Amino acid sequence: MLPLAGSLLAGLFGRQIGRAGAHWVTILAVAGSFALSSVVAWEVFFNDLPTMNYSVYTWAVVDGFQFEIGFLIDSLTALMMVVVTFVSLMVHIYTVGYMHDDAGYQRFFAFINLFTFAMLMLVMANNFLQLFFGWEAVGLVSYLLIGFWFKKESAVKANLKAFLVNRGGDFGLILGVAAVAYYMGSLDYAQVFEAVPAVAGQQMSVFGGVEWSVMTFICICLFIGAMGKSAQAPLHVWLPDSMEGPTPISALIHAATMVTAGIFMVARLSPMFEQSATALSFILVIGAFTALFLGLIGIVQNDIKRVVAYSTLSQLGYMTVALGVSAYSVAIFHLMTHAFFKALLFLGAGSVIIALHHKQDMREMGGLARYMPITAATAWLGSLALIGFPFFSGFYSKDMIIEAVKASDRAGTGFATFAVMAGVVVTAMYTFRMLYLTFHGTTRMDEHTRSHAHESPWVVTVPLILLAIPSVAIGYLTIEPLLFGGALADAITVLPANDVVAKLSEKFHGAFAFGIHGFVTPVFWLAMLGVAISTYVYLFNTQVAAVAKARFHWIWRLLDNKYGFDVFYQKGIAGGALMLAGGLSKWADGRLIDNALVNGCARMVGQCASLVRRLQTGFVFHYAFSMIIGLVALLAAFAWLR
């Protein structure tokens, strides 16, 4: 409740408390949440606090069906609470420097505090109603934050795009929740999970008499919601455009809040997803496609924030792949490590943008390491974590995902194995391309920009340093308890036949041994191949990129056009909707309703009136003759009826 209180104070009383008051109130609120979350995590992981599942109050009762607000505190919740509040706290502190001169300073702090509250409500929920509340709340606040600079047309279009695409995903989610309520008679997680075995064997007719497993239908519908929030293809198109918002919100959306909601939800609902191999294979293939093919787009991006954004899409694909092979704990492990190094990379990009007066094109950068040593050093640490260099946090989580895929025999693992292995090369290529174009090589800045380039203030660099620490060490410290020590056992359910993590535990001999072994695996050498390609192309022979672009122009165009997804949505979906609306406006509204019905009735009345008017002559003998004719007709009718 602390971030909600901070949001209300900064948002409703921003003028009274001033700019400094707004950031102090909201930062202290999130710091308090982080402190309390840390206490909860300590009790859960070190003092064996039992799972707490309780209802706060009943919101409504409809025909005996209860809608409740309640909380579930277990190991998964505790982990997510700490990640969300810590990253949010770093973003709040960073915002003081980044948004220093912005006119909407208080409004921005109110929004990011509200964002934190919404995400905490989502991860702490013990029922689908509260999950849906948090789900839609993070969507609403993301809309407000992506379009924060509402006078900028591209920002308005980006937040509308995010809102509409997520409505598509949320349609699947609400169908899934409705099916849960219908078949299981409750929205409470515990009661739903108890009902899963009884529902698992049931069939339903979706359309055309085709029989579906009830659990497959429910799980696929719920995952469609996750595809929207966690930006899985083809519902990924909103995430790169979310870069139109200020950089702090980019970090918060991409690292610890909105995009992780879908991954968290599938892990939370693991008892349900375990009952549908079809749904898990669907998840696996979607994640594998996202991990590889959306990562490739990052290679041709020139906006520094968009490179990091496509990296997020790819890494979310890796997490989804882990979910698809029932390695839920590994997916959450990668979610945690990714939150730290991705927030670091986004905030590092923001530090560069501050120094260059809001220039974001990497072709206008270069050689910044000598002007911004702290930003450059932390960016290197975040990049090494991202490519999975041994002993860095990303190495432990990403390599475990790859090993989990290899150990699984689920349908689709062949394609998934290829995708996650090839994705290692791609990740290293776009990551080191970004590093070299931004911090090393020849300076391409104009003289004015170069003369004013300098390291960011401490409110920016301190969060970078604090995020760099877990980016390096958190994987080493937590891999054993989280994956093999049973720390998440109370929150995640895996059928014995699907337990790939148990298979991995047989080969795991400690974090240090795993790190040493990482230097001799194919994954490491694939990463080094990507690093070598970028090093040669962007440091030693910079003409190669231009030659390759000219020679393989069709590939570059394909990637630059993002495989045509945006064109399809804009011209196919949006354009088709506009054509349909235009047709309905012209034919249904214009010709049928207006012309035929409304105007037609008026014309008919006019024509009848014109006809009747001819009978009104003004001559008395005409009226007398009409009366005689009418009297004769009445007498004839009376006689006939008699």
XYZ file of C-alpha atoms in Angstrom:
642
model
C 0.000 0.000 0.000
C 2.968 2.361 0.420
C 3.459 2.998 -3.340
C -0.283 3.640 -3.695
C -0.114 6.219 -0.908
C 2.961 7.811 -2.475
C 1.243 7.943 -5.848
C -1.822 9.658 -4.410
C 0.271 12.226 -2.535
C 2.464 13.075 -5.528
C -0.421 12.994 -7.979
C -3.125 14.861 -6.063
C -0.959 17.163 -3.962
C 2.014 17.655 -6.285
C 1.702 21.438 -6.278
C 1.528 21.589 -2.505
C 4.539 19.358 -1.798
C 6.600 20.608 -4.763
C 9.077 18.774 -6.978
C 11.391 17.721 -4.160
C 8.462 16.611 -2.045
C 7.125 14.472 -4.887
C 10.347 12.529 -5.340
C 11.001 12.157 -1.617
C 7.493 10.847 -0.903
C 7.552 8.320 -3.754
C 11.153 7.175 -3.226
C 10.577 6.643 0.491
C 7.361 4.742 -0.285
C 9.156 2.331 -2.628
C 12.113 2.077 -0.248
C 9.674 1.096 2.490
C 8.135 -1.528 0.207
C 11.575 -2.885 -0.616
C 12.498 -3.086 3.070
C 9.266 -4.903 3.937
C 9.635 -7.209 0.925
C 13.174 -8.036 2.024
C 11.884 -8.972 5.483
C 9.269 -11.236 3.909
C 11.878 -12.842 1.643
C 14.202 -13.399 4.606
C 11.419 -15.091 6.561
C 10.408 -17.245 3.590
C 13.857 -18.356 2.410
C 15.826 -18.459 5.659
C 13.284 -18.945 8.453
C 10.916 -21.350 6.638
C 7.870 -19.107 6.887
C 4.918 -21.290 5.818
C 2.784 -20.263 2.869
C 0.276 -17.571 3.819
C -2.978 -17.635 1.866
C -5.768 -15.409 3.137
C -8.653 -13.216 2.013
C -8.827 -9.583 3.111
C -12.464 -9.008 2.216
C -15.211 -10.188 -0.109
C -15.743 -7.695 -2.898
C -19.001 -9.197 -4.209
C -21.157 -12.317 -4.035
C -23.154 -13.192 -7.159
C -25.413 -16.266 -7.003
C -23.179 -17.752 -4.332
C -20.006 -17.080 -6.357
C -17.496 -15.102 -4.283
C -15.197 -12.393 -5.641
C -12.484 -11.742 -3.061
C -9.437 -9.588 -2.522
C -6.693 -11.681 -0.953
C -2.984 -12.393 -0.791
C -0.777 -15.413 -1.312
C 2.710 -15.169 0.175
C 5.040 -18.004 -0.781
C 8.549 -18.280 -2.197
C 7.541 -17.173 -5.711
C 5.700 -14.134 -4.372
C 8.559 -13.199 -2.047
C 11.104 -13.395 -4.869
C 8.982 -11.268 -7.196
C 8.292 -8.702 -4.477
C 12.000 -8.147 -3.878
C 12.839 -7.930 -7.590
C 9.996 -5.523 -8.364
C 10.636 -3.192 -5.434
C 14.450 -3.142 -5.777
C 14.436 -2.362 -9.500
C 11.648 0.152 -8.975
C 13.636 1.849 -6.214
C 16.663 2.183 -8.501
C 14.465 3.607 -11.247
C 12.901 6.106 -8.834
C 16.309 7.385 -7.707
C 17.547 7.521 -11.307
C 14.457 9.500 -12.332
C 15.487 12.414 -10.101
C 18.398 13.043 -12.458
C 16.828 11.987 -15.746
C 13.571 13.971 -15.418
C 15.136 16.891 -13.560
C 13.961 19.590 -15.981
C 10.702 17.999 -17.104
C 7.495 19.945 -16.558
C 5.612 16.769 -15.612
C 8.031 15.836 -12.833
C 5.446 15.211 -10.090
C 3.072 13.448 -12.475
C 5.825 11.049 -13.568
C 6.670 10.074 -9.994
C 2.981 9.535 -9.247
C 2.690 7.213 -12.243
C 5.755 5.080 -11.505
C 4.684 4.693 -7.878
C 1.277 3.541 -9.111
C 3.005 1.146 -11.518
C 4.851 -0.462 -8.613
C 1.639 -0.806 -6.614
C -0.163 -2.455 -9.555
C 2.623 -4.986 -10.097
C 2.739 -5.852 -6.399
C -1.019 -6.438 -6.392
C -0.586 -8.757 -9.370
C 2.215 -10.894 -7.931
C 0.708 -11.055 -4.420
C -2.785 -12.085 -5.583
C -4.303 -15.342 -4.412
C -7.122 -15.359 -6.953
C -7.854 -14.620 -10.589
C -9.953 -11.532 -9.830
C -7.068 -9.738 -8.158
C -4.663 -11.048 -10.802
C -6.904 -9.469 -13.432
C -7.054 -6.207 -11.482
C -3.265 -5.990 -11.292
C -2.983 -7.137 -14.906
C -5.195 -4.341 -16.211
C -3.736 -1.785 -13.802
C -0.182 -2.264 -15.113
C -1.626 -2.000 -18.628
C -3.343 1.273 -17.778
C -0.275 2.815 -16.142
C 1.956 1.686 -19.013
C -0.447 3.513 -21.358
C -0.061 6.671 -19.267
C 3.726 6.370 -19.091
C 4.485 5.417 -22.704
C 2.459 8.464 -23.746
C 3.825 10.600 -20.919
C 5.043 13.222 -23.401
C 1.530 13.523 -24.814
C 2.385 16.504 -27.018
C 4.684 14.220 -29.025
C 2.681 12.492 -31.767
C 4.860 9.375 -31.883
C 4.384 8.885 -28.110
C 0.593 9.131 -28.429
C 0.613 6.564 -31.239
C 2.915 4.276 -29.240
C 0.759 4.242 -26.123
C -2.383 3.651 -28.191
C -0.612 0.786 -29.963
C 0.403 -0.770 -26.640
C -3.131 -0.407 -25.317
C -4.808 -1.954 -28.377
C -2.387 -4.867 -28.784
C -2.750 -5.735 -25.124
C -6.524 -5.662 -25.482
C -6.113 -8.452 -28.007
C -4.114 -10.497 -25.536
C -6.442 -9.659 -22.667
C -9.405 -10.988 -24.642
C -7.755 -14.405 -24.413
C -7.058 -13.889 -20.716
C -10.651 -13.014 -19.845
C -11.883 -16.040 -21.814
C -9.499 -18.219 -19.826
C -10.583 -16.743 -16.506
C -14.238 -17.179 -17.467
C -13.588 -20.827 -18.361
C -11.861 -21.332 -15.005
C -14.887 -19.912 -13.202
C -17.304 -22.025 -15.259
C -15.538 -25.380 -15.025
C -13.920 -25.095 -11.591
C -16.503 -23.065 -9.732
C -14.023 -20.686 -8.117
C -11.444 -18.008 -8.834
C -9.326 -18.779 -5.769
C -5.988 -20.321 -6.772
C -6.018 -23.008 -4.086
C -9.557 -24.140 -4.896
C -8.871 -24.069 -8.637
C -5.708 -26.150 -8.253
C -7.646 -28.705 -6.186
C -10.232 -28.959 -8.979
C -7.649 -29.410 -11.754
C -7.430 -33.249 -11.598
C -11.212 -33.563 -11.906
C -11.357 -31.187 -14.889
C -8.217 -32.491 -16.613
C -10.032 -35.303 -18.428
C -13.014 -33.263 -19.577
C -13.643 -32.282 -23.197
C -15.435 -29.288 -24.674
C -16.664 -28.287 -28.116
C -15.100 -24.983 -29.131
C -16.443 -24.594 -32.680
C -17.635 -26.801 -35.488
C -18.095 -29.743 -33.169
C -14.299 -30.107 -32.697
C -13.530 -31.532 -29.256
C -10.863 -29.796 -27.145
C -9.426 -30.674 -23.786
C -10.826 -28.204 -21.267
C -7.383 -27.675 -19.725
C -5.808 -27.084 -23.151
C -8.429 -24.467 -23.977
C -8.025 -22.714 -20.626
C -4.221 -22.750 -20.719
C -3.951 -21.507 -24.298
C -6.419 -18.690 -23.579
C -4.476 -17.668 -20.480
C -1.198 -17.830 -22.387
C -2.603 -15.574 -25.126
C -2.980 -13.006 -22.351
C 0.639 -13.652 -21.403
C 1.675 -13.217 -25.048
C 0.309 -9.677 -24.950
C 1.816 -8.623 -21.633
C 5.141 -10.439 -22.123
C 5.377 -9.406 -25.786
C 5.574 -12.772 -27.497
C 5.177 -12.949 -31.273
C 2.877 -11.960 -32.874
C 1.656 -9.722 -30.019
C 5.108 -8.198 -29.518
C 4.796 -5.118 -31.721
C 3.951 -2.699 -28.912
C 7.133 -3.231 -26.910
C 9.740 -1.597 -29.218
C 7.447 1.414 -29.638
C 7.208 1.785 -25.867
C 10.640 3.421 -26.178
C 8.753 6.652 -26.907
C 8.257 7.017 -23.158
C 10.997 8.404 -20.888
C 13.913 6.003 -20.324
C 13.134 5.284 -16.631
C 9.776 3.830 -17.601
C 11.402 1.820 -20.377
C 13.595 0.234 -17.727
C 10.662 -0.407 -15.395
C 8.430 -1.917 -18.103
C 11.161 -4.079 -19.618
C 12.904 -5.223 -16.469
C 10.635 -5.787 -13.513
C 7.001 -4.997 -14.126
C 4.723 -5.323 -17.113
C 6.592 -7.701 -19.413
C 7.374 -10.150 -16.622
C 3.692 -10.469 -15.686
C 2.973 -13.129 -18.304
C 5.990 -15.231 -17.330
C 5.027 -14.982 -13.669
C 1.403 -15.922 -14.371
C 2.296 -19.138 -16.231
C 4.685 -20.146 -13.439
C 2.060 -19.350 -10.798
C -0.486 -21.485 -12.665
C 1.922 -24.388 -13.240
C -0.527 -26.960 -11.746
C -2.897 -26.100 -14.597
C -0.360 -25.915 -17.419
C 1.160 -29.249 -16.424
C -2.115 -30.911 -17.435
C -1.804 -29.871 -21.095
C 1.167 -31.018 -23.154
C -0.419 -29.338 -26.175
C -0.481 -25.947 -24.482
C 3.123 -26.352 -23.311
C 4.283 -27.247 -26.838
C 2.473 -24.168 -28.135
C 4.263 -22.061 -25.523
C 7.598 -23.650 -26.432
C 7.324 -22.892 -30.149
C 6.122 -19.306 -29.618
C 8.990 -18.656 -27.202
C 11.594 -20.192 -29.515
C 10.440 -18.089 -32.473
C 10.496 -14.933 -30.338
C 13.933 -15.692 -28.873
C 15.659 -16.041 -32.251
C 13.796 -14.071 -34.890
C 12.974 -10.990 -32.853
C 16.540 -10.916 -31.553
C 17.756 -10.734 -35.154
C 15.949 -7.423 -35.605
C 18.190 -5.924 -32.918
C 21.199 -6.286 -35.232
C 19.884 -3.620 -37.647
C 18.578 -1.111 -35.080
C 20.410 2.205 -34.694
C 18.430 3.655 -31.788
C 20.273 2.580 -28.624
C 17.047 2.030 -26.678
C 15.504 -0.056 -29.445
C 18.490 -2.403 -29.455
C 17.914 -3.042 -25.763
C 14.164 -3.362 -26.418
C 14.636 -6.138 -28.998
C 17.028 -7.764 -26.565
C 14.165 -7.812 -24.057
C 11.899 -9.498 -26.610
C 14.518 -12.169 -27.217
C 15.164 -12.791 -23.520
C 11.442 -13.027 -22.824
C 11.418 -15.675 -25.531
C 14.062 -17.615 -23.603
C 11.922 -17.443 -20.457
C 8.900 -18.640 -22.426
C 10.926 -21.546 -23.823
C 11.749 -22.568 -20.249
C 8.051 -22.489 -19.382
C 7.324 -24.645 -22.426
C 9.587 -27.452 -21.203
C 8.115 -27.278 -17.668
C 11.261 -25.619 -16.276
C 9.192 -22.990 -14.462
C 11.811 -22.358 -11.785
C 14.445 -21.765 -14.472
C 12.142 -19.265 -16.207
C 11.673 -17.371 -12.929
C 15.420 -17.560 -12.286
C 16.104 -15.941 -15.674
C 13.332 -13.410 -15.013
C 15.149 -12.378 -11.837
C 18.658 -12.145 -13.286
C 17.355 -10.445 -16.428
C 15.552 -7.806 -14.361
C 18.841 -6.562 -12.919
C 21.029 -6.505 -16.016
C 18.269 -5.268 -18.320
C 17.405 -2.409 -15.962
C 21.140 -1.656 -15.871
C 21.383 -1.545 -19.668
C 18.315 0.649 -20.050
C 19.426 3.085 -17.388
C 22.903 3.073 -18.940
C 21.341 3.961 -22.286
C 19.469 6.754 -20.525
C 22.721 8.040 -19.041
C 24.150 8.250 -22.558
C 21.031 10.022 -23.794
C 21.354 12.608 -20.992
C 24.990 13.256 -21.887
C 24.189 13.682 -25.595
C 21.187 15.969 -25.072
C 18.629 13.288 -25.936
C 20.326 11.921 -29.028
C 19.629 8.201 -29.353
C 21.138 7.276 -32.728
C 24.290 5.197 -32.170
C 25.650 6.394 -35.531
C 26.104 9.796 -33.855
C 28.011 8.415 -30.868
C 31.312 6.560 -30.467
C 34.231 6.865 -28.085
C 32.062 7.782 -25.102
C 34.022 5.569 -22.700
C 36.583 8.309 -22.193
C 33.885 10.822 -21.261
C 31.598 8.495 -19.288
C 33.774 5.846 -17.590
C 31.227 4.750 -14.965
C 28.402 4.392 -17.490
C 30.716 2.534 -19.877
C 31.996 0.156 -17.188
C 28.513 -0.697 -15.941
C 27.305 -1.142 -19.529
C 30.104 -3.667 -20.074
C 29.051 -5.583 -16.972
C 25.413 -5.595 -18.062
C 26.403 -6.686 -21.563
C 28.536 -9.574 -20.312
C 25.597 -10.705 -18.191
C 23.291 -10.440 -21.204
C 25.461 -12.580 -23.500
C 25.874 -15.181 -20.761
C 29.599 -14.849 -20.060
C 30.607 -17.442 -17.417
C 30.150 -16.426 -13.787
C 27.900 -13.486 -14.685
C 24.255 -13.739 -13.646
C 22.901 -14.172 -17.166
C 25.223 -17.113 -17.763
C 23.673 -19.216 -15.023
C 20.075 -18.572 -16.018
C 20.438 -18.634 -19.823
C 22.636 -21.736 -19.882
C 20.173 -23.510 -17.610
C 17.377 -22.725 -20.066
C 19.417 -24.201 -22.917
C 20.249 -27.295 -20.878
C 16.591 -27.689 -19.885
C 15.515 -27.622 -23.534
C 18.106 -30.257 -24.421
C 16.911 -32.465 -21.564
C 13.245 -32.264 -22.578
C 11.477 -34.572 -25.015
C 8.431 -32.333 -25.520
C 7.153 -31.780 -29.062
C 8.919 -28.756 -30.541
C 12.221 -29.125 -28.686
C 14.135 -29.653 -31.942
C 13.212 -26.217 -33.241
C 13.578 -24.711 -29.771
C 17.108 -26.111 -29.352
C 18.173 -24.603 -32.672
C 16.547 -21.264 -31.800
C 18.099 -20.860 -28.349
C 21.541 -21.921 -29.579
C 21.452 -19.600 -32.604
C 20.079 -16.885 -30.336
C 23.321 -16.984 -28.351
C 25.269 -15.790 -31.428
C 22.659 -13.169 -32.248
C 22.590 -11.825 -28.674
C 26.360 -11.415 -28.609
C 26.336 -9.685 -32.012
C 23.788 -6.968 -31.254
C 25.065 -6.474 -27.690
C 28.675 -5.829 -28.665
C 27.599 -3.843 -31.715
C 25.806 -1.519 -29.286
C 28.843 -1.364 -26.973
C 31.296 -0.578 -29.749
C 29.126 1.962 -31.583
C 28.370 3.778 -28.335
C 31.481 3.645 -26.181
C 34.410 2.709 -28.416
C 35.865 3.278 -31.846
C 35.955 6.588 -33.680
C 33.992 9.463 -32.214
C 31.153 10.421 -34.574
C 29.704 13.171 -32.388
C 29.587 16.726 -33.668
C 31.872 19.204 -31.944
C 29.131 20.782 -29.841
C 27.933 17.415 -28.518
C 31.487 16.185 -27.899
C 32.446 19.300 -25.946
C 29.450 18.899 -23.621
C 29.669 15.101 -23.153
C 30.366 14.191 -19.521
C 29.530 11.609 -16.889
C 26.014 11.726 -15.466
C 25.320 12.981 -11.907
C 25.407 10.652 -8.910
C 21.622 10.131 -8.844
C 22.111 8.415 -12.208
C 25.424 6.609 -11.656
C 24.658 5.236 -8.172
C 21.662 3.177 -9.401
C 23.878 1.920 -12.245
C 26.496 0.701 -9.768
C 23.902 -0.848 -7.460
C 22.293 -2.696 -10.378
C 25.685 -3.836 -11.678
C 26.364 -5.763 -8.464
C 23.465 -8.248 -8.798
C 24.023 -8.326 -12.573
C 27.373 -9.892 -11.818
C 26.767 -11.914 -8.643
C 23.090 -12.808 -8.173
C 23.194 -15.831 -10.468
C 26.187 -17.376 -8.711
C 24.620 -16.837 -5.288
C 21.096 -18.080 -5.998
C 21.258 -20.796 -8.660
C 21.630 -23.659 -6.201
C 18.880 -22.736 -3.702
C 16.387 -21.589 -6.348
C 16.796 -24.431 -8.832
C 18.145 -27.379 -6.886
C 17.540 -26.544 -3.228
C 13.762 -26.639 -3.347
C 13.333 -22.934 -2.590
C 10.449 -22.622 -5.075
C 8.974 -26.085 -4.444
C 6.016 -24.708 -2.473
C 4.961 -22.454 -5.361
C 5.608 -24.529 -8.488
C 4.136 -27.882 -9.449
C 5.801 -30.148 -12.027
C 4.732 -33.656 -12.941
C 7.547 -36.200 -12.416
C 7.580 -37.099 -16.121
C 8.147 -33.419 -17.040
C 10.730 -32.555 -14.392
C 13.747 -31.547 -16.504
C 15.204 -29.590 -13.577
C 15.546 -32.867 -11.660
C 17.547 -34.235 -14.609
C 19.781 -31.166 -14.573
C 20.407 -31.544 -10.841
C 22.148 -34.852 -11.480
C 24.862 -33.045 -13.454
C 25.094 -29.940 -11.282
C 28.096 -29.827 -8.943
C 27.915 -26.286 -7.621
C 27.891 -22.755 -9.033
C 31.690 -22.511 -9.264
C 32.097 -25.803 -11.117
C 29.242 -24.846 -13.444
C 30.951 -21.528 -14.183
C 34.303 -23.175 -14.927
C 32.607 -25.714 -17.168
C 30.941 -22.823 -19.010
C 34.239 -21.946 -20.704
C 34.330 -25.238 -22.627
C 30.707 -25.555 -23.723
C 29.437 -24.938 -27.282
C 27.259 -22.147 -25.901
C 30.334 -20.181 -24.804
C 32.027 -20.524 -28.176
C 28.857 -19.509 -29.981
C 28.758 -16.372 -27.821
C 32.417 -15.706 -28.599
C 31.642 -16.108 -32.304
C 29.058 -13.341 -32.031
C 31.517 -11.156 -30.091
C 34.254 -11.798 -32.687
C 31.975 -10.863 -35.588
C 30.940 -7.582 -33.948
C 34.531 -6.803 -32.901
C 35.821 -7.246 -36.448
C 32.952 -5.412 -38.132
C 32.558 -2.462 -35.760
C 36.112 -1.934 -34.510
C 38.609 -3.141 -37.111
C 36.870 -3.103 -40.497
C 33.868 -0.809 -40.317
C 33.250 -0.997 -44.084
C 32.113 -4.604 -43.822
C 28.722 -3.605 -42.414
C 27.964 -1.309 -45.355
C 29.122 -3.936 -47.878
C 27.034 -6.651 -46.219
C 24.009 -4.343 -46.164
C 24.353 -3.656 -49.896
C 24.970 -7.293 -50.835
C 22.237 -8.752 -48.644
C 19.857 -5.840 -48.949
C 16.751 -8.028 -48.976
C 17.689 -9.532 -45.607
C 18.367 -6.081 -44.188
C 15.012 -4.834 -45.514
C 13.246 -7.851 -44.026
C 14.757 -7.173 -40.591
C 14.348 -3.400 -40.844
C 10.666 -3.907 -41.706
C 10.380 -6.267 -38.698
C 9.137 -9.139 -40.885
C 6.134 -7.046 -41.892
C 4.277 -7.451 -38.604
C 3.628 -3.712 -38.282
C 2.537 -3.445 -41.917
C 0.165 -6.381 -41.450
C -1.396 -4.878 -38.347
C -1.611 -1.354 -39.765
C -2.837 -2.210 -43.255
C -4.410 -5.588 -42.655
C -6.015 -5.350 -39.225
C -6.369 -1.588 -38.718
C -6.818 -0.911 -42.449
C -9.373 -3.689 -42.749
C -11.261 -2.351 -39.748
C -11.292 1.129 -41.291
C -12.530 -0.251 -44.620
C -15.268 -2.186 -42.835
C -16.215 0.902 -40.845
C -16.232 2.984 -44.046
C -18.412 0.420 -45.798
C -20.835 0.245 -42.889
C -20.923 4.041 -42.718
C -21.668 4.350 -46.438
C -24.043 1.444 -47.004
C -25.556 0.445 -43.642
C -25.670 3.841 -41.986
C -25.908 6.079 -45.053
C -28.017 4.190 -47.553
C -29.969 1.718 -45.405
C -30.633 3.619 -42.168
C -30.482 7.252 -43.267
C -31.697 6.965 -46.863
C -34.040 3.956 -46.832
C -35.433 3.984 -43.303
C -35.291 7.523 -41.949
C -35.569 9.502 -45.182
C -37.684 6.742 -46.734
C -40.287 7.102 -44.001
C -40.276 10.864 -44.524
C -40.709 10.413 -48.284
C -43.547 7.938 -47.756
C -45.349 10.369 -45.456
C -44.834 13.134 -48.006
C -46.136 10.987 -50.858
C -49.176 9.913 -48.832
C -49.815 13.523 -47.849
C -49.504 14.591 -51.494
C -52.045 11.946 -52.488
C -54.470 12.821 -49.693
C -54.098 16.510 -50.431
C -55.641 15.960 -53.862
C -58.879 14.877 -52.153
C -59.165 18.245 -50.373
C -60.766 20.358 -53.185
C -62.801 22.899 -51.204
C -66.052 22.196 -53.159
C -69.059 21.257 -50.985
C -70.622 18.986 -53.618
C -67.383 16.884 -53.687
C -67.595 16.362 -49.910
C -71.349 15.591 -50.118
C -70.718 13.061 -52.883
C -67.981 11.435 -50.741
C -70.338 11.207 -47.768
C -73.044 9.533 -49.913
C -70.536 7.047 -51.330
C -69.302 6.277 -47.778
C -72.871 5.814 -46.527
C -73.676 3.443 -49.393
C -70.497 1.456 -48.651
C -71.418 1.156 -44.971
C -74.970 0.032 -45.758
C -73.651 -2.525 -48.265
C -71.206 -3.900 -45.724
C -73.940 -4.093 -43.059
C -76.279 -5.903 -45.424
C -73.545 -8.353 -46.438
C -72.665 -9.108 -42.832
C -76.350 -9.703 -42.003
